[in-house]
GROMACS .gro file of C-alpha atoms in nm:
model
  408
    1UNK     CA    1  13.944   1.272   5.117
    2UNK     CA    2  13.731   1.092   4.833
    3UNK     CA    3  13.633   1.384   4.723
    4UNK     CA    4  13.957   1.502   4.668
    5UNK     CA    5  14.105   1.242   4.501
    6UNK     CA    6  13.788   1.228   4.232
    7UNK     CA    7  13.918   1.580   4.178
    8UNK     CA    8  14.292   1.535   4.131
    9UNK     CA    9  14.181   1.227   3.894
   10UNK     CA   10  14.024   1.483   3.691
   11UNK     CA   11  14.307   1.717   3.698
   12UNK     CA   12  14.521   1.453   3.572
   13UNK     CA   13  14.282   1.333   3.290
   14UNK     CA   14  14.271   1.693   3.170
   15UNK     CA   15  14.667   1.708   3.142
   16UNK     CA   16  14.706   1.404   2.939
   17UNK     CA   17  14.438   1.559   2.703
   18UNK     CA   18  14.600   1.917   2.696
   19UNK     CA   19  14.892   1.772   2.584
   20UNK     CA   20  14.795   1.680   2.207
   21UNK     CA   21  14.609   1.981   2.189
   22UNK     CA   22  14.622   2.348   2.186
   23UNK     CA   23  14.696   2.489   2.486
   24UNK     CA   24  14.347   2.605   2.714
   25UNK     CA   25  14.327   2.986   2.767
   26UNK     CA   26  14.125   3.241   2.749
   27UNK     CA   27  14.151   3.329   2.405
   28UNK     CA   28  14.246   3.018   2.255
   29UNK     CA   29  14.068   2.927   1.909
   30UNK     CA   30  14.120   2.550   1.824
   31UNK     CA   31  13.960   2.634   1.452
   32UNK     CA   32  13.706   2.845   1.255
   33UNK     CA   33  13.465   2.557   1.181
   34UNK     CA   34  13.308   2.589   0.767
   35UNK     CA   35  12.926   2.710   0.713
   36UNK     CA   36  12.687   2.415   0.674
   37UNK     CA   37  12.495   2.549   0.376
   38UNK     CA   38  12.680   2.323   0.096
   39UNK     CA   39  12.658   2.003   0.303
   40UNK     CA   40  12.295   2.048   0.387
   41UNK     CA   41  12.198   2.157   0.049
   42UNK     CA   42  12.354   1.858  -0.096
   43UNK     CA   43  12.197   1.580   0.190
   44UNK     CA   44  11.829   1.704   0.149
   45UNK     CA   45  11.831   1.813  -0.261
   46UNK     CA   46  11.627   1.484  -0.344
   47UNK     CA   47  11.378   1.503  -0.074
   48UNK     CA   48  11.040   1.492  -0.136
   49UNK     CA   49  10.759   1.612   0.064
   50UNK     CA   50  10.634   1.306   0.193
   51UNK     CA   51  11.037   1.284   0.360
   52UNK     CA   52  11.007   1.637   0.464
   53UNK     CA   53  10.669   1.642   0.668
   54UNK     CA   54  10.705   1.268   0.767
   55UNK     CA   55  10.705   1.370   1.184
   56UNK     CA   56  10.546   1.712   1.269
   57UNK     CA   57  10.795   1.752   1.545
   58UNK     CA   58  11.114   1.767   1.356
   59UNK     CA   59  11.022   1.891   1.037
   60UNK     CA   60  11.375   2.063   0.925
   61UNK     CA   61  11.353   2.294   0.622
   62UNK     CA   62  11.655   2.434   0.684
   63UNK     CA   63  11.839   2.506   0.337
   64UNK     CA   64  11.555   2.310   0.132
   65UNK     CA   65  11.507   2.425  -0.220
   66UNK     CA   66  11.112   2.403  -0.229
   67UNK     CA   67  11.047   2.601  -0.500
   68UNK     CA   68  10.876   2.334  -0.703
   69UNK     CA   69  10.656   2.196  -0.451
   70UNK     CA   70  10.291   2.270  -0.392
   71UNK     CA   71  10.258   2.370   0.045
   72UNK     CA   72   9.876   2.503   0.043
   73UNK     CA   73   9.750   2.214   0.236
   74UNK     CA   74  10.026   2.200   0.503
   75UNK     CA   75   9.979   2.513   0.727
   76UNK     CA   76  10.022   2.320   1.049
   77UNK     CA   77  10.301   2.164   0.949
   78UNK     CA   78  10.458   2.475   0.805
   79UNK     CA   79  10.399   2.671   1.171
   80UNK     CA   80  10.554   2.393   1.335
   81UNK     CA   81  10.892   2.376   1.119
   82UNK     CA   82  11.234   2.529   1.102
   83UNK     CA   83  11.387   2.676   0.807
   84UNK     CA   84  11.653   2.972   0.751
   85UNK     CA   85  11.757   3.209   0.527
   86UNK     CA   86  11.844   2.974   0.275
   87UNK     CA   87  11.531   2.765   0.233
   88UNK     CA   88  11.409   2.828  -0.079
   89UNK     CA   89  10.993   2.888  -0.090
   90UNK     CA   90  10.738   2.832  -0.422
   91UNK     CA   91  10.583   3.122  -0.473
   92UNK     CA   92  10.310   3.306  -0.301
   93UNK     CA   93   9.987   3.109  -0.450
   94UNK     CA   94  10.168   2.787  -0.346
   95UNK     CA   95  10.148   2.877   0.059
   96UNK     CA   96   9.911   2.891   0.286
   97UNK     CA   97   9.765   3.231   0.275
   98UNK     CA   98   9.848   3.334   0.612
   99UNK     CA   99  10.231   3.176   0.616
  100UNK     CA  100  10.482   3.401   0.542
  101UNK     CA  101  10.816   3.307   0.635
  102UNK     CA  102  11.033   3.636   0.658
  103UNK     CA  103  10.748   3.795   0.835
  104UNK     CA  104  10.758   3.548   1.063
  105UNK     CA  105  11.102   3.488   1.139
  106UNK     CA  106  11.078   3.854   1.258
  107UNK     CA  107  10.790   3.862   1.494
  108UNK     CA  108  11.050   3.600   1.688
  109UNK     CA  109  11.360   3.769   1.635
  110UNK     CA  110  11.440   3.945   2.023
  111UNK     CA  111  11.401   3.714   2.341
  112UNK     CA  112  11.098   3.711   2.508
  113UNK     CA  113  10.892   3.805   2.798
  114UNK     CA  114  11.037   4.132   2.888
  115UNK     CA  115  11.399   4.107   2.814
  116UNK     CA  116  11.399   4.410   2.582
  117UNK     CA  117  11.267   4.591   2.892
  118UNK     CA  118  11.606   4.459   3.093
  119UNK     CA  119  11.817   4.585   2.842
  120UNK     CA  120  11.637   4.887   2.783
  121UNK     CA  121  11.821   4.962   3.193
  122UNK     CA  122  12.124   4.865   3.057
  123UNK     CA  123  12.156   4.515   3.204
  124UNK     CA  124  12.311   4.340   2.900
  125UNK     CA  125  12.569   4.051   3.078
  126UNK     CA  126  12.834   4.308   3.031
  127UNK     CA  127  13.148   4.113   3.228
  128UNK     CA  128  12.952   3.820   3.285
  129UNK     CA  129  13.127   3.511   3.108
  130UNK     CA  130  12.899   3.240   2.984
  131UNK     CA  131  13.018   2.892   2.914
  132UNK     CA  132  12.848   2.604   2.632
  133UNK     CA  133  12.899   2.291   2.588
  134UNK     CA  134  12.782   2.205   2.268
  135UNK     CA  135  12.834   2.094   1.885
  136UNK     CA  136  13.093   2.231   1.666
  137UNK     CA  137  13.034   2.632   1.588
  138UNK     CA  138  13.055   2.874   1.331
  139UNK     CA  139  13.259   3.078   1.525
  140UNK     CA  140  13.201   3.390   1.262
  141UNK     CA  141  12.839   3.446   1.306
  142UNK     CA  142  12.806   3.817   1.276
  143UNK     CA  143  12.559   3.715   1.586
  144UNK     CA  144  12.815   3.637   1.827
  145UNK     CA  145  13.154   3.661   1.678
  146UNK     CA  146  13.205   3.979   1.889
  147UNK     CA  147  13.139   3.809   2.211
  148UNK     CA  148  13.334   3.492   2.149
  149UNK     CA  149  13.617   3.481   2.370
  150UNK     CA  150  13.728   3.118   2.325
  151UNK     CA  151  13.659   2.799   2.132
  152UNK     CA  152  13.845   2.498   2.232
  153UNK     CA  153  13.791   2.130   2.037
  154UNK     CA  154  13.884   1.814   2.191
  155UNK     CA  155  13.876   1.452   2.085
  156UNK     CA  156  13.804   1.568   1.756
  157UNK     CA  157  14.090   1.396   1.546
  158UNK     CA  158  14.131   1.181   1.204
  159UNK     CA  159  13.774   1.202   1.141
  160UNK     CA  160  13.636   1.252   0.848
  161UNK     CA  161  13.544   1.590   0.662
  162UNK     CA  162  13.237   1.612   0.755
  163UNK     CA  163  13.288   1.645   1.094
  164UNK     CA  164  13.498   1.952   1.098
  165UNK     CA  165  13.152   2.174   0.962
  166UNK     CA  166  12.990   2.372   1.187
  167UNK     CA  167  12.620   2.239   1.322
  168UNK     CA  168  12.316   2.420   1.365
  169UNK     CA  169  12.257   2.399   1.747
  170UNK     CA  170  12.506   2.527   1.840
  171UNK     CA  171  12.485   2.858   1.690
  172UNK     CA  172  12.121   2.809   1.824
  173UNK     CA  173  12.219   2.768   2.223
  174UNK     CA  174  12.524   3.090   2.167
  175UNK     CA  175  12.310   3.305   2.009
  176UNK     CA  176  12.002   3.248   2.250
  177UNK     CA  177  12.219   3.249   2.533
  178UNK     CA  178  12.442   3.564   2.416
  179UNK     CA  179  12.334   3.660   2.058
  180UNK     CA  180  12.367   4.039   1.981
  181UNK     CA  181  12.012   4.075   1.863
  182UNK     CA  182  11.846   3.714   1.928
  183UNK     CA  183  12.015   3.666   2.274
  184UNK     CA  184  11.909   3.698   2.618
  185UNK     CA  185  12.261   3.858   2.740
  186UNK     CA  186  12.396   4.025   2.458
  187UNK     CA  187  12.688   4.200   2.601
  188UNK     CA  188  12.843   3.861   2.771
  189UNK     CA  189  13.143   3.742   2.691
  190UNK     CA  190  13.120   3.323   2.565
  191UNK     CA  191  13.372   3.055   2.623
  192UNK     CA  192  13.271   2.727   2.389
  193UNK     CA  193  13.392   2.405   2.418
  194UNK     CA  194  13.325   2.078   2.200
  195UNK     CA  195  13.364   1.746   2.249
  196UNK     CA  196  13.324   1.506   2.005
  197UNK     CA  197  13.302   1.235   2.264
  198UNK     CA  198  13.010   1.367   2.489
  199UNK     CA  199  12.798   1.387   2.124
  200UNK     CA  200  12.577   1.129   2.204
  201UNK     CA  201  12.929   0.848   2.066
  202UNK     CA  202  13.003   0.725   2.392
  203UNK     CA  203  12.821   0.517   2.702
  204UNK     CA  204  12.670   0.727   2.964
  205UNK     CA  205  12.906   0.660   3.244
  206UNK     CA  206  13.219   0.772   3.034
  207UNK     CA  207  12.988   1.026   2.860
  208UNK     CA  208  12.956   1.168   3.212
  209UNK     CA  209  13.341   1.133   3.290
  210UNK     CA  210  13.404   1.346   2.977
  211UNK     CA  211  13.163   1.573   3.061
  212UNK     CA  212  13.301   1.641   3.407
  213UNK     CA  213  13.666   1.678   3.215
  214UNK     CA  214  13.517   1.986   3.021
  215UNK     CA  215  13.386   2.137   3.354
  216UNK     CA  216  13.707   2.109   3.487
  217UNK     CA  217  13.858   2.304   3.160
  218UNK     CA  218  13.613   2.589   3.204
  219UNK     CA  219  13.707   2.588   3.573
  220UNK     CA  220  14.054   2.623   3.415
  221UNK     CA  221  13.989   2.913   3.192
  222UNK     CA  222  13.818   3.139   3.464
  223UNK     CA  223  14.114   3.067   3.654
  224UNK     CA  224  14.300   3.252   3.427
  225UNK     CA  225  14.054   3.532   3.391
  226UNK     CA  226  14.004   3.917   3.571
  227UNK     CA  227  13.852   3.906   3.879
  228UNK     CA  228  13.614   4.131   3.740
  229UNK     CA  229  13.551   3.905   3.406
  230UNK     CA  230  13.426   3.559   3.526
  231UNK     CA  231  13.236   3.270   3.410
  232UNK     CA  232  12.937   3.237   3.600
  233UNK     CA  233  12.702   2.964   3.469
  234UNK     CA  234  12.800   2.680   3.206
  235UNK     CA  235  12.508   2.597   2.987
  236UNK     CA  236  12.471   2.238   2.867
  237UNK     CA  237  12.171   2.137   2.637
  238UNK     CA  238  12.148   1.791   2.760
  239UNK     CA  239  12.053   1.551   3.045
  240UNK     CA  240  12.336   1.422   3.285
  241UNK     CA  241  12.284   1.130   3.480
  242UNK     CA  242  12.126   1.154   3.868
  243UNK     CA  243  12.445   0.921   4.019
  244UNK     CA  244  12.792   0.986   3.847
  245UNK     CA  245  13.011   1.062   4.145
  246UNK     CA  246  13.257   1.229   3.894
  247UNK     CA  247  13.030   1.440   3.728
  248UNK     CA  248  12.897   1.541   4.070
  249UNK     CA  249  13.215   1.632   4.198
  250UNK     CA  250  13.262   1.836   3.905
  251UNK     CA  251  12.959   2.019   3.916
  252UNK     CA  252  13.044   2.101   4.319
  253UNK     CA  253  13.366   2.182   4.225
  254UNK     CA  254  13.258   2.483   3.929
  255UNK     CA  255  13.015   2.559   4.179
  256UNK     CA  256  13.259   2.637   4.448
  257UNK     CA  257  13.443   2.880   4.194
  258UNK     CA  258  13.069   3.071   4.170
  259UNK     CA  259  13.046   2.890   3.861
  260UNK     CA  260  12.660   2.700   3.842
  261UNK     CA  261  12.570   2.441   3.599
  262UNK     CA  262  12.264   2.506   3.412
  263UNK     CA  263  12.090   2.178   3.201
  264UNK     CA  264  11.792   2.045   2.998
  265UNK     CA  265  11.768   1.832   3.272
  266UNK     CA  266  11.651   2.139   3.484
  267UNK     CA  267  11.333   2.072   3.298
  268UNK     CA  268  11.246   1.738   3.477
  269UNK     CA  269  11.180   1.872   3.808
  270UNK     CA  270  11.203   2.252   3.816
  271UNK     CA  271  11.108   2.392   3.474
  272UNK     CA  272  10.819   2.350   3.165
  273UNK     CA  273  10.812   2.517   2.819
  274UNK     CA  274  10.604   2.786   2.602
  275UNK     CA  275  10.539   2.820   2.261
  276UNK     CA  276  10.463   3.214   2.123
  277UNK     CA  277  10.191   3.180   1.835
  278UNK     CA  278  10.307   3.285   1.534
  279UNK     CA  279  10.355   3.677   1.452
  280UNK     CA  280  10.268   3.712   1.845
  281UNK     CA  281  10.425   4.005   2.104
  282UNK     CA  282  10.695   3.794   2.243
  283UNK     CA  283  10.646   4.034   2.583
  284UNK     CA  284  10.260   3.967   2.564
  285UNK     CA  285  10.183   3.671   2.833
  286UNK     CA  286   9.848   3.574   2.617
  287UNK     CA  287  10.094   3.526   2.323
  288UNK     CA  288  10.200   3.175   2.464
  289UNK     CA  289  10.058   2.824   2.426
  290UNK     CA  290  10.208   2.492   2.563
  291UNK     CA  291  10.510   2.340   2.417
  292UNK     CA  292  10.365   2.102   2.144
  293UNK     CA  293  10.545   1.791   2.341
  294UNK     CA  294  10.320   1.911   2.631
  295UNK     CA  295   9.988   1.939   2.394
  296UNK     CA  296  10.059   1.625   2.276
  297UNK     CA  297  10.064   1.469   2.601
  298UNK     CA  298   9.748   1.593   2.694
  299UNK     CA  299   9.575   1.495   2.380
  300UNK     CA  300   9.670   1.180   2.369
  301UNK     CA  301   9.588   1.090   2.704
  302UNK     CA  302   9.243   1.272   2.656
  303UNK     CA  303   9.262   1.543   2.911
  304UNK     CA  304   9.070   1.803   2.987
  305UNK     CA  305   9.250   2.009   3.214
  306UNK     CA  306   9.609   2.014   3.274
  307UNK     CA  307   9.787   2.218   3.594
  308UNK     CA  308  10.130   2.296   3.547
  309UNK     CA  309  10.330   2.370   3.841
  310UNK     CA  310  10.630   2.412   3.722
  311UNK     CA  311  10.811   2.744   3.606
  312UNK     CA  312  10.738   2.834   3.260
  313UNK     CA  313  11.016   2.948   2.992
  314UNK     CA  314  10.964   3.027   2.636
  315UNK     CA  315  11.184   2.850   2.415
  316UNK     CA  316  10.983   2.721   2.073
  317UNK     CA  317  10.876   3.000   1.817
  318UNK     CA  318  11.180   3.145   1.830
  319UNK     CA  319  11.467   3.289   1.609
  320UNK     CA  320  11.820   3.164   1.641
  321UNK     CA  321  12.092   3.224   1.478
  322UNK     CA  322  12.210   2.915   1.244
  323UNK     CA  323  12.531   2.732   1.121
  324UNK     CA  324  12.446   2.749   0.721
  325UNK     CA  325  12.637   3.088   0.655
  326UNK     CA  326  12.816   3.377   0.870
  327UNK     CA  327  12.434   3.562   0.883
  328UNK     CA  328  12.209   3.281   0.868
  329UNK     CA  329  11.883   3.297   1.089
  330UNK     CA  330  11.642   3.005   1.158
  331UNK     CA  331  11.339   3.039   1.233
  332UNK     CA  332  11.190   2.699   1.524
  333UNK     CA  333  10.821   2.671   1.540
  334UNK     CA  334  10.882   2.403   1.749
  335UNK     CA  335  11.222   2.246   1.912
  336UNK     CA  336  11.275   2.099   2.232
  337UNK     CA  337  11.438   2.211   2.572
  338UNK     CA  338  11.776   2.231   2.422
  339UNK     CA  339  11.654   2.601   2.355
  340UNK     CA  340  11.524   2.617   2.719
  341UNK     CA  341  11.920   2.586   2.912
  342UNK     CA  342  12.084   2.851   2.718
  343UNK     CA  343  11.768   3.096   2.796
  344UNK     CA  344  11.834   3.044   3.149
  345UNK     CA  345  12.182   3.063   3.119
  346UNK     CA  346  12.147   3.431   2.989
  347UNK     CA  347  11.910   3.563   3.240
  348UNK     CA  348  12.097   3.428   3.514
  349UNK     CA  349  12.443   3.593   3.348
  350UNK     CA  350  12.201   3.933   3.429
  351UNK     CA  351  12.089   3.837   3.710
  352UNK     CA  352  12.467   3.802   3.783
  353UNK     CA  353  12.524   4.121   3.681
  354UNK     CA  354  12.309   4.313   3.888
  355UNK     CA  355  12.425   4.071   4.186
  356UNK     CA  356  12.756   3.969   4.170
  357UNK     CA  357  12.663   3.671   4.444
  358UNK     CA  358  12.431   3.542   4.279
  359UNK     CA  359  12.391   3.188   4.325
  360UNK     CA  360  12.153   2.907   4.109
  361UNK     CA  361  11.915   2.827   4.362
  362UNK     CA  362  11.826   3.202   4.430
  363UNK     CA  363  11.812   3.234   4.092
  364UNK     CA  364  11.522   2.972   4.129
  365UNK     CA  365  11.368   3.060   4.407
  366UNK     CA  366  11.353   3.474   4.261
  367UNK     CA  367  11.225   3.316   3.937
  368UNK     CA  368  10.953   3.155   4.145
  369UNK     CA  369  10.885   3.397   4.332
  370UNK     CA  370  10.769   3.660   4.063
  371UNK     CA  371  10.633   3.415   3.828
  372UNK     CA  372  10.271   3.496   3.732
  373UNK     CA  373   9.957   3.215   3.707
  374UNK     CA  374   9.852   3.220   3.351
  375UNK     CA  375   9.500   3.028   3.290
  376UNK     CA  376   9.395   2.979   2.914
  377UNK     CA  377   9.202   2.716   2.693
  378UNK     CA  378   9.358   2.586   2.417
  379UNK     CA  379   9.293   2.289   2.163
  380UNK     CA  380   8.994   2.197   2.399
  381UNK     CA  381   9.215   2.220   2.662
  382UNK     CA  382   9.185   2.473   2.996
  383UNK     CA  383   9.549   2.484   3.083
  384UNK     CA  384   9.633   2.644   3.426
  385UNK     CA  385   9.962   2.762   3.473
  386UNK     CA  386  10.079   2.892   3.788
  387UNK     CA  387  10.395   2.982   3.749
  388UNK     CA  388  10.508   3.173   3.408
  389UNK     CA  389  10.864   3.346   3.440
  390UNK     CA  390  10.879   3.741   3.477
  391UNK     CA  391  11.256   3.834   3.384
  392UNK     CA  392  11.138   4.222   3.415
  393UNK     CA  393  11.034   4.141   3.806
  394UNK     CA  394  11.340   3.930   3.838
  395UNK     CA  395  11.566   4.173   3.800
  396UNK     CA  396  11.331   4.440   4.018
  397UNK     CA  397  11.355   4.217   4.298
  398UNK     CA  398  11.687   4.160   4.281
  399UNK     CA  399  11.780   4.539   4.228
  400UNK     CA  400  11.603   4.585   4.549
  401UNK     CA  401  11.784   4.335   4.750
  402UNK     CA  402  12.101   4.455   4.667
  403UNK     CA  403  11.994   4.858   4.735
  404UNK     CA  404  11.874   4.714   5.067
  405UNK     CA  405  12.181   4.532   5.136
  406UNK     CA  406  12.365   4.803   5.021
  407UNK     CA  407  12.243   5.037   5.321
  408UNK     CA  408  12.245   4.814   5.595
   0.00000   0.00000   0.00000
């Protein structure tokens, strides 16, 4: 009965909304959100380097003019940054000798560990909808535009300008999740939503209440959709809280409309990170280093040895799509697990594919399953992995399942 009323509550809250906005169906497009490019340009033209390099992990060169400056003596800190196709470099004496930037945004540019090999079978996501929850997007990316079947803006009015231009992540999380060329599922169809209120603006309880609101919208949408053409996973590159009943109730609910709820939050308990070395095989296993977070750790507390038992997904060293123009790429030596939920959310929309039943915590226990140990020593460190994720032998296993299934 509780349970029940939570949801009706919800219902209701989502009706009020609707009504000052556009109306939610598939299909609907709230805006087309401007290209970043002028804005950033104009926020970071006086930087110096000193402002630029200040923390190693968030340096942002993203649509930096840094033609003038002298980079020779920061090669780590180069490796370790973003920037895009409109960051400006000094010439070639003035860089490192071994960092160069386009060549390098390219040895990152398809998904990695095996995905290639998926699609190579055909297994693209074709049919399989994929919800975000995320910033505001450039909804003309020549990445995605193709696949974008919906994006829907809420609380988002009388603010200024500024806040109506599109933001780099998320035309990181949509193209990773479902990019043509970057993305892990590159045939599914996407359904966005964002919320200005759930940015980080609000406390966490009614954070969580509005987040629960825009899982009831996607349930919604799919609603409306082909039974043949549903959203399967929402992807959400955040942390939710362990004890919000609504949010809960939400997340039960999407499930019970074979609709799973996939978050950075995954990475507490279930999942780590992997960092591909620059110019690296993406599909090479020996390509891959600890997240620099992870390192970090391990430095600082003066270890040795570190065993990592949790399942291991690449998700810094990596090419996105970005938000300064319509076919802007950025290139993320580092980043954090933001990049990790929308990863997951494309291998389980093939996954999905290949299954239609598919549920989240087969999709977990398959990923365990066929993960591989991976033991290495790096920075001083022996690192011993046991479990790094095999999409390839994902979908194997689950092609099997269903052909045994299929003649029982």
């Amino acid at each position: 009965m509780k349970k029940n009323i939570i949801i009706v509550m919800l219902t209701l809250l989502l009706a009020g909304c609707n009504a000052a906005e556009k109306p939610l169906s598939p299909g609907t497009f709230t805006r087309y959100p401007k290209a970043n490019a002028e804005l950033y340009k104009e926020i970071k033209k006086d930087l110096q380097i000193e402002d630029l390099f200040a923390d190693i992990n968030g340096i942002d060169l993203q649509c930096v003019d840094l033609s003038q400056f002298d980079l020779r003596d920061y090669k780590e800190e180069l490796f370790l940054a973003s920037f895009n196709s409109e960051t400006v470099w000094p010439d070639d004496s003035q860089l490192p000798d071994s960092f160069k930037p386009e060549e390098l945004m390219a040895s990152a540019f398809k998904p990695s560990l095996g995905i290639d090999s998926i699609h190579q079978l055909g297994i693209k996501g074709q049919n399989i909808g994929v919800a975000i929850l995320d910033h505001i997007l450039l909804c003309d990316h020549v990445e995605y535009k193709d696949n974008l079947k919906m994006y829907y803006e809420v609380n988002l009015n009388n603010l200024p300008d500024s806040y109506y231009i599109s933001h780099y992540h998320g035309s990181a999380v949509t193209s990773i999740a479902a990019g043509q060329n970057v993305g892990v599922a590159p045939e599914a169809d996407i359904y966005y939503i964002y919320d200005y209120s759930t940015s980080g603006r609000t406390e966490e309880v009614k954070s969580a209440e509005l987040l629960a609101e825009n899982i009831m919208r996607i349930i919604e949408v799919n609603e409306q959709l082909p039974a043949d053409n549903k959203i399967r996973v929402i992807s959400y590159s955040s942390g939710i809280p362990d004890d919000n009943e609504v949010l809960n109730e939400a997340i039960l609910k999407a499930r019970e409309n074979k609709i799973e709820f996939i978050y950075s939050g995954l990475f507490d308990d279930v999942f780590s990170g992997l960092r591909k070395l620059p110019y690296k095989d993406g599909d090479d296993i020996e390509s891959f280093v600890p997240v620099t977070t992870e390192l970090q750790r391990y430095q600082n507390n003066y270890q040795r040895l570190a065993y990592i038992d949790k399942i291991a997904v690449p998700f810094q060293g990596i090419t996105t799509a970005g938000a300064s123009n319509t076919d802007d790429y950025v290139y993320y030596g580092a980043g954090g697990v933001s990049w990790a939920a929308p990863y997951l959310a494309g291998l389980y929309a093939l996954c999905c594919e290949v299954k239609t039943d598919m549920t989240l915590d087969e999709f977990i226990n398959i990923a365990d399953a066929t993960s591989v140990p991976y033991d290495f020593t790096y920075e001083g460190i022996e690192f011993h992995y046991s479990k790094i994720i095999q999409p390839e032998k994902m979908i194997e296993s689950i092609i099997n399942m269903v052909t045994v299934n299929e003649h029982e």
